[in-house]
XYZ file of C-alpha atoms in Angstrom:
560
model
C 223.222 159.708 63.174
C 220.485 157.974 61.186
C 217.080 159.569 61.657
C 214.782 157.589 63.973
C 211.088 158.037 64.781
C 210.640 160.053 67.961
C 210.281 157.771 70.977
C 206.733 158.170 72.312
C 205.756 159.014 75.842
C 202.560 157.899 77.586
C 199.988 155.608 75.940
C 197.026 157.386 74.351
C 193.585 156.288 73.244
C 192.864 155.711 69.528
C 192.231 158.971 67.745
C 189.757 159.864 65.038
C 190.819 159.331 61.415
C 193.451 161.815 60.291
C 192.218 164.441 57.890
C 194.434 164.654 54.797
C 196.845 167.553 54.815
C 198.723 169.048 51.930
C 202.280 167.881 51.382
C 205.026 170.456 51.629
C 205.441 171.131 47.920
C 207.937 173.241 46.052
C 206.519 175.492 43.371
C 207.705 177.239 40.237
C 210.813 175.901 38.502
C 211.963 173.748 41.464
C 211.914 170.022 40.634
C 209.101 168.598 42.810
C 210.021 164.936 42.244
C 213.713 164.892 43.090
C 215.786 165.356 46.228
C 219.396 166.327 45.736
C 220.204 166.723 49.427
C 220.127 163.924 52.003
C 222.381 162.895 54.884
C 224.929 160.445 53.442
C 224.402 157.780 56.105
C 220.633 157.317 55.530
C 219.877 154.062 53.687
C 217.270 153.902 50.918
C 215.889 151.191 48.661
C 213.867 151.130 45.460
C 212.399 147.740 46.402
C 208.728 147.229 47.321
C 207.709 150.883 47.103
C 208.775 150.807 43.453
C 206.477 147.816 43.009
C 203.537 149.777 44.428
C 204.296 152.965 42.477
C 206.476 151.845 39.533
C 207.814 154.145 36.869
C 208.487 157.878 36.913
C 206.283 160.174 38.986
C 204.918 163.378 37.534
C 204.679 166.402 39.859
C 200.918 166.001 40.202
C 201.190 162.268 40.787
C 203.844 162.598 43.472
C 202.100 165.485 45.238
C 198.862 163.443 45.208
C 200.580 160.447 46.852
C 203.445 161.712 48.989
C 201.751 163.355 51.959
C 198.835 160.894 52.189
C 201.101 157.832 52.114
C 203.415 159.251 54.801
C 200.504 160.309 56.995
C 198.575 157.074 56.426
C 201.508 154.927 57.488
C 202.097 156.992 60.621
C 198.371 157.034 61.455
C 198.126 153.259 61.024
C 200.882 152.679 63.555
C 199.403 155.323 65.852
C 196.120 153.395 65.736
C 197.753 150.265 67.159
C 199.838 152.129 69.743
C 203.282 152.052 68.136
C 203.280 155.814 67.481
C 201.700 158.703 69.365
C 199.475 161.454 67.952
C 202.507 163.742 67.844
C 204.221 161.448 65.363
C 201.457 161.662 62.752
C 202.893 164.479 60.669
C 204.781 165.056 57.427
C 208.432 165.770 58.294
C 210.170 168.618 56.499
C 213.469 166.721 56.452
C 213.676 163.944 53.886
C 215.827 161.911 56.297
C 212.806 161.530 58.607
C 210.307 160.584 55.895
C 209.387 156.969 55.243
C 209.398 157.500 51.500
C 210.090 160.113 48.848
C 211.199 160.398 45.220
C 214.685 160.620 43.786
C 215.000 161.407 40.083
C 211.258 160.939 39.799
C 211.192 157.388 41.183
C 209.811 156.187 44.495
C 212.221 155.172 47.258
C 211.719 153.880 50.803
C 213.770 154.918 53.820
C 215.186 151.630 55.075
C 216.357 153.164 58.357
C 212.903 154.525 59.191
C 211.219 151.183 58.481
C 213.759 149.328 60.591
C 213.306 151.797 63.455
C 209.530 151.316 63.194
C 209.959 147.537 63.363
C 212.153 147.861 66.445
C 209.191 149.427 68.282
C 206.684 146.825 67.103
C 206.006 143.460 68.785
C 205.786 140.263 66.780
C 208.376 141.291 64.232
C 211.914 142.596 63.890
C 213.804 144.998 61.699
C 215.446 142.066 59.935
C 212.117 140.355 59.250
C 210.535 143.555 57.911
C 213.513 144.247 55.693
C 213.378 140.738 54.234
C 209.594 140.672 53.737
C 209.225 144.158 52.309
C 212.361 144.438 50.244
C 213.373 140.840 49.509
C 216.820 140.962 51.123
C 218.648 141.980 54.296
C 221.759 144.127 54.174
C 224.809 142.545 55.793
C 225.859 143.939 59.150
C 222.436 145.196 60.208
C 221.415 144.691 63.850
C 217.952 144.496 65.453
C 217.359 146.933 68.337
C 213.975 145.881 69.651
C 212.361 148.177 72.229
C 209.526 147.334 74.647
C 208.593 150.938 75.469
C 205.361 150.965 73.498
C 204.108 147.535 74.497
C 201.636 148.774 77.168
C 199.940 151.109 74.681
C 199.977 148.430 71.997
C 198.383 145.899 74.353
C 195.476 148.312 74.923
C 194.934 149.566 71.387
C 195.990 146.883 68.925
C 193.495 144.083 69.750
C 190.507 146.386 69.278
C 191.838 147.786 65.983
C 192.769 144.370 64.582
C 189.400 142.856 65.554
C 187.553 145.488 63.491
C 190.068 145.785 60.668
C 188.657 143.263 58.208
C 185.141 144.685 58.363
C 186.419 148.274 58.060
C 188.604 147.312 55.094
C 185.720 145.580 53.290
C 183.338 148.460 53.951
C 185.759 151.114 52.706
C 186.504 149.131 49.549
C 182.795 148.666 48.820
C 182.221 152.399 49.308
C 185.083 153.194 46.918
C 183.490 151.051 44.232
C 180.160 152.839 44.662
C 181.800 156.281 44.762
C 183.839 155.629 41.614
C 180.726 155.064 39.502
C 179.017 158.209 40.756
C 182.136 160.394 40.547
C 183.111 159.367 37.019
C 179.610 160.004 35.742
C 179.819 163.610 36.955
C 183.303 164.481 35.672
C 182.293 165.848 32.227
C 180.176 168.585 33.843
C 182.802 169.776 36.353
C 184.251 173.277 36.318
C 187.755 174.078 37.588
C 186.743 174.268 41.250
C 184.742 171.064 40.916
C 187.759 169.252 39.467
C 189.949 170.434 42.317
C 187.364 169.353 44.902
C 187.117 165.905 43.330
C 190.906 165.508 43.254
C 190.960 166.497 46.935
C 188.172 164.021 47.704
C 190.072 161.265 45.882
C 193.224 162.144 47.802
C 191.415 161.903 51.147
C 189.932 158.531 50.201
C 193.343 157.381 48.995
C 194.855 158.294 52.363
C 192.205 156.353 54.289
C 192.596 153.331 52.001
C 196.350 153.406 52.515
C 195.873 153.658 56.269
C 193.789 150.482 56.283
C 196.137 148.863 53.772
C 199.157 149.487 55.985
C 197.350 148.015 58.977
C 196.311 144.919 57.014
C 199.800 144.513 55.583
C 201.430 144.803 58.985
C 199.095 142.321 60.658
C 199.376 140.022 57.653
C 203.173 140.164 57.740
C 203.184 139.057 61.362
C 200.732 136.215 60.764
C 202.578 135.001 57.666
C 205.902 135.138 59.493
C 204.558 132.905 62.276
C 202.895 130.511 59.842
C 206.078 130.339 57.753
C 208.121 129.490 60.834
C 205.679 126.784 61.922
C 205.185 125.230 58.474
C 208.917 125.439 57.719
C 209.712 123.205 60.685
C 207.116 120.649 59.614
C 207.204 120.581 55.813
C 209.646 123.169 54.516
C 209.160 125.908 51.878
C 206.794 123.889 49.701
C 204.252 123.402 52.486
C 204.515 127.097 53.377
C 203.773 128.166 49.809
C 200.750 125.854 49.628
C 199.355 127.341 52.837
C 199.725 130.844 51.408
C 197.926 130.036 48.146
C 194.251 129.679 47.319
C 193.233 132.611 49.506
C 191.115 134.399 46.892
C 191.561 138.064 46.034
C 190.272 140.894 43.911
C 192.622 139.776 41.160
C 191.078 136.315 41.056
C 187.862 138.062 40.081
C 189.647 140.154 37.435
C 191.146 137.004 35.899
C 187.818 135.180 35.964
C 186.002 138.132 34.379
C 188.695 138.431 31.700
C 187.990 134.803 30.894
C 184.246 135.470 30.707
C 184.885 138.518 28.501
C 187.094 136.525 26.142
C 184.464 133.811 25.772
C 181.596 136.236 25.127
C 179.810 135.726 28.424
C 180.469 139.233 29.786
C 180.031 142.568 28.031
C 182.994 144.931 27.813
C 181.006 147.721 29.498
C 180.285 145.491 32.494
C 183.920 144.437 32.729
C 185.126 148.054 32.648
C 182.555 149.059 35.256
C 184.019 146.433 37.601
C 187.716 146.558 36.729
C 188.355 149.524 34.416
C 190.562 151.275 36.988
C 193.336 148.812 36.093
C 195.636 149.385 33.139
C 199.256 149.673 32.008
C 201.550 151.511 34.446
C 198.560 151.953 36.758
C 200.721 152.913 39.738
C 201.162 156.394 38.258
C 198.451 159.038 38.108
C 199.184 160.027 34.487
C 198.752 156.475 33.146
C 195.843 155.460 30.911
C 193.425 152.999 32.501
C 191.466 150.275 30.744
C 188.406 152.490 31.219
C 190.006 155.124 29.001
C 191.572 152.732 26.499
C 190.574 149.040 26.548
C 192.842 148.186 23.590
C 195.533 146.509 25.772
C 192.823 144.103 26.941
C 192.028 142.947 23.418
C 195.634 141.980 22.823
C 195.392 139.384 25.616
C 191.877 138.047 25.059
C 193.047 135.790 22.218
C 195.298 133.964 24.700
C 192.280 133.278 26.894
C 190.104 132.122 24.008
C 192.784 129.687 22.838
C 192.532 127.699 26.084
C 188.927 126.651 25.787
C 186.319 126.096 28.480
C 187.690 122.708 29.496
C 191.275 123.920 29.934
C 192.853 123.256 33.317
C 194.387 126.727 33.026
C 191.015 128.492 33.178
C 191.135 130.969 36.111
C 188.199 129.541 38.076
C 189.529 125.994 37.703
C 192.937 127.141 38.890
C 191.445 128.966 41.865
C 189.414 125.919 42.859
C 192.494 123.709 42.551
C 194.529 126.040 44.757
C 191.797 126.213 47.393
C 191.718 122.423 47.548
C 195.493 122.216 47.763
C 195.523 124.814 50.539
C 192.956 122.813 52.513
C 195.045 119.655 52.029
C 198.164 121.511 53.184
C 196.347 122.730 56.301
C 195.348 119.143 57.057
C 198.976 118.005 56.616
C 200.177 120.756 58.937
C 197.663 119.843 61.642
C 198.451 116.129 61.373
C 202.151 116.823 61.940
C 201.501 118.782 65.150
C 200.543 117.680 68.655
C 196.802 117.876 69.301
C 197.116 120.868 71.626
C 198.774 122.958 68.886
C 196.286 122.219 66.129
C 193.663 124.885 66.987
C 196.248 127.691 66.955
C 197.699 126.361 63.679
C 194.260 126.354 62.043
C 193.709 129.927 63.252
C 197.045 130.989 61.745
C 196.124 129.448 58.393
C 192.723 131.163 58.396
C 194.132 134.564 59.369
C 196.934 134.343 56.800
C 194.396 133.767 54.044
C 192.204 136.623 55.206
C 194.988 139.195 55.401
C 196.662 138.148 52.165
C 193.356 138.768 50.390
C 193.035 142.142 52.129
C 196.485 143.176 50.845
C 195.340 142.763 47.248
C 192.004 144.410 48.016
C 193.889 147.404 49.415
C 195.902 147.773 46.217
C 192.720 147.673 44.161
C 191.216 150.280 46.480
C 193.922 152.852 46.013
C 193.879 152.282 42.238
C 190.189 153.187 42.287
C 191.063 156.561 43.823
C 193.754 157.046 41.165
C 191.210 156.426 38.401
C 188.838 159.094 39.689
C 191.662 161.566 40.341
C 193.112 161.104 36.842
C 189.683 161.624 35.267
C 189.266 164.886 37.196
C 192.837 165.925 36.316
C 192.288 165.339 32.598
C 189.087 167.370 32.756
C 190.951 170.138 34.598
C 193.730 170.034 31.995
C 191.219 170.527 29.207
C 189.687 173.504 31.023
C 193.119 175.085 31.520
C 193.862 174.659 27.821
C 190.595 176.500 27.034
C 191.690 179.253 29.432
C 195.048 179.577 27.700
C 197.022 178.490 30.779
C 198.310 175.176 29.378
C 199.339 174.180 25.884
C 197.831 170.694 26.105
C 195.637 168.869 28.590
C 198.391 166.435 29.612
C 200.463 169.347 30.935
C 198.262 169.298 34.026
C 200.279 166.349 35.355
C 203.440 168.498 35.423
C 202.003 170.895 37.992
C 201.671 169.998 41.664
C 198.350 169.877 43.480
C 199.277 173.048 45.378
C 200.108 174.892 42.148
C 196.791 173.888 40.598
C 194.970 175.145 43.670
C 196.689 178.517 43.383
C 194.755 181.608 42.385
C 196.600 181.805 39.061
C 198.631 178.763 37.954
C 199.982 180.611 34.911
C 203.346 181.351 36.570
C 203.819 177.723 37.554
C 202.872 176.598 34.053
C 206.082 178.170 32.806
C 207.959 175.296 34.451
C 206.055 172.615 32.508
C 208.460 172.264 29.519
C 211.510 171.715 31.775
C 209.607 169.284 33.968
C 208.325 167.335 30.972
C 211.852 167.130 29.563
C 213.159 165.811 32.897
C 210.310 163.287 33.009
C 211.180 161.959 29.545
C 214.880 161.776 30.396
C 214.116 159.799 33.558
C 212.277 157.173 31.553
C 215.723 156.013 30.514
C 217.031 155.833 34.086
C 216.440 153.712 37.161
C 217.532 153.886 40.775
C 219.994 151.425 42.322
C 218.532 148.578 44.393
C 219.892 150.251 47.523
C 222.077 153.227 48.434
C 222.899 155.770 51.133
C 222.337 159.500 50.791
C 221.528 160.776 47.302
C 221.524 158.112 44.564
C 223.088 158.316 41.148
C 220.525 157.151 38.580
C 221.594 154.235 36.398
C 220.853 154.034 32.654
C 218.074 151.584 31.901
C 219.171 148.616 29.833
C 216.503 146.905 27.766
C 215.391 143.824 29.693
C 217.091 140.678 28.564
C 219.887 142.423 26.664
C 222.186 144.101 29.208
C 225.730 143.134 30.164
C 227.760 140.093 29.151
C 225.875 136.825 28.852
C 226.039 134.705 32.000
C 227.300 131.146 31.328
C 225.012 128.103 31.506
C 224.867 126.768 35.026
C 224.678 130.252 36.576
C 222.206 130.244 39.461
C 220.349 133.359 40.632
C 219.104 133.383 44.222
C 215.836 134.977 45.228
C 212.794 134.331 47.382
C 210.909 131.136 46.620
C 207.246 132.081 46.390
C 206.054 128.559 45.635
C 204.633 126.470 42.815
C 207.321 123.813 42.377
C 209.849 123.562 39.548
C 209.471 124.332 35.844
C 211.787 124.626 32.835
C 211.109 126.621 29.708
C 211.858 129.592 27.509
C 212.405 132.889 29.293
C 210.562 135.904 27.930
C 212.088 139.023 29.469
C 209.425 141.739 29.542
C 209.733 145.455 30.159
C 206.298 146.564 28.949
C 203.325 144.213 29.401
C 201.518 145.880 26.488
C 204.245 144.710 24.097
C 204.664 141.215 25.497
C 204.531 138.308 23.061
C 204.036 135.055 24.922
C 203.302 131.452 24.067
C 201.649 129.143 26.539
C 204.347 127.638 28.763
C 206.805 130.540 28.540
C 208.476 131.793 31.718
C 207.964 135.497 32.404
C 210.985 137.478 33.646
C 210.560 141.136 34.630
C 211.563 143.795 37.137
C 208.243 143.692 39.018
C 204.544 143.226 38.366
C 201.416 145.134 39.264
C 197.740 144.279 38.676
C 197.931 145.383 35.013
C 200.184 142.348 34.382
C 197.499 139.927 35.509
C 196.468 138.812 32.030
C 200.019 137.568 31.388
C 200.038 135.304 34.441
C 197.314 133.099 32.970
C 199.468 132.288 29.926
C 202.905 131.706 31.465
C 204.207 128.634 33.274
C 206.433 130.509 35.732
C 207.456 133.965 36.936
C 210.795 135.553 37.913
C 211.071 139.142 39.215
C 213.913 141.414 40.277
C 211.969 143.040 43.126
C 209.660 141.846 45.861
C 209.359 139.386 48.697
C 207.058 136.561 49.742
C 204.122 138.971 50.014
C 204.735 140.981 46.861
C 202.181 141.195 44.069
C 203.922 138.735 41.759
C 204.340 136.166 44.527
C 200.712 136.322 45.650
C 199.240 136.099 42.143
C 201.570 133.252 41.112
C 200.554 131.241 44.180
C 196.876 131.877 43.451
C 197.381 130.416 39.978
C 199.641 127.593 41.129
C 202.663 128.484 38.996
C 206.325 128.442 40.113
C 207.619 131.856 41.093
C 210.913 133.311 42.330
C 210.922 136.979 43.352
C 213.639 139.312 44.606
C 216.431 138.077 42.299
C 217.517 141.745 41.997
C 219.201 141.243 38.596
C 217.105 138.577 36.853
C 215.753 140.752 34.052
C 219.254 142.028 33.315
C 221.065 138.685 33.586
C 218.651 136.344 31.800
C 218.515 136.644 28.012
C 215.206 136.774 26.200
C 214.617 133.326 24.709
C 217.082 131.580 27.008
C 216.046 128.303 28.638
C 215.918 128.505 32.410
C 214.800 126.387 35.360
C 212.669 128.109 38.018
C 212.531 126.461 41.445
C 209.689 128.151 43.298
C 210.271 126.136 46.459
C 213.948 126.909 47.017
C 214.065 130.360 45.385
C 216.593 129.674 42.610
C 216.711 130.331 38.876
C 219.243 128.317 36.846
C 220.360 129.376 33.372
C 220.378 126.279 31.171
C 221.638 127.463 27.788
């Protein structure tokens, strides 16, 4: 039988924040980022979670994230009454975990998320599956339960009422802490590095706890607004209502523009946004703070537009805010007078929680940046001590192994783990599977399989922005992207390090994601057509091929 969360008993009062606890980690030669045993009936997906943590996990990266993410999710739903205190723990059995890694890549337990949705009012397993993963498996059935509703009625309103202020305060504290912590890293000894990594992990867990709460509340609000707007004006009106909300990434785009035009110093930009960078969802990546060179490659695109360009980020943001206000007016005008106040509240709440989703992502990337700085310092110290051959080897030991009295024994496993890591760069997980997956060889984007004939239509999730035709540029690595203004970007998924590309392109197509995924939110903020969740777009569309992207109806047509 598929693993389900334990059904709770009596309602309980909100508990204090959960202290981070160490994940159950294998040590020595055991592969810490792969599970080769799992009940064959348990369903998994690489969608959504792979967007948050794309690429291949190192042992340190996975051990930094795994326990805190699992505990944060469970604590978030305990806070609003869906779970009890007893359910906030890290299960030993992978079948009971909400997420894990197979062959080094992140995967989400579809059965656990559906079971969670069945306990939660205002949503359903089907809705959660569609919003989080971009599709719903055929034959699935909702099994909604009302058992937790009394506890939820007591706890949830109080938590939700305070959530925005708590989220803002924690994010502001993370920004302050990052500056202080990074300044002190060069003077840290081994114990100091380990303490700072532990501090970053605890802050990461709390940020994820708030992020899960904001995402859950936001999903429910967006679902209700989508249903209401869909009856009145269809997908296009819905997309307009979900745009122009403002987010941390709007500020990144605007500051990139200022940097490109000489009105902001690089040091100031890196102080504000240097925690971003290529492959930023992995702890071993190199942030802009460490290497700003990837930024320079994109600044020329910004300079070429000029101050008066309609594509300038602040002009785009202002345009989207105006369009969102107009859409809200259209929605209200189409409703009876008695329904207009609740509709306006829905629009306002949707904007607030969509912005919080992006703020939450920025928050956990801040903790990554501090943790990676401490890890690199620790790696250098272990090289000096003769434990490691090079500083980067530190990422191939788990947090528990690094905290050990003598990590020398564990260091013997580094060469095999590094070799497995490099091999996995050429593999990916299936979109969905049951039990243990068989990794699939990665095909260079835009080159795999037989060419699809003109007229082929790919279905996905319409994230908005209208219709556009143009040349597809299929991108696997944003650092190597070569784009002309008006190109259409096709990729597996995006994260904040892709932001500079959005300003150049005229449309976006992704394999992964749903209406509330990163690519969808950023595209709406910039007012460009976007279709997400095509599942095979980057492997079906050829680089250079002309395509038509319909961001309202969620289709991509191959033209030639």
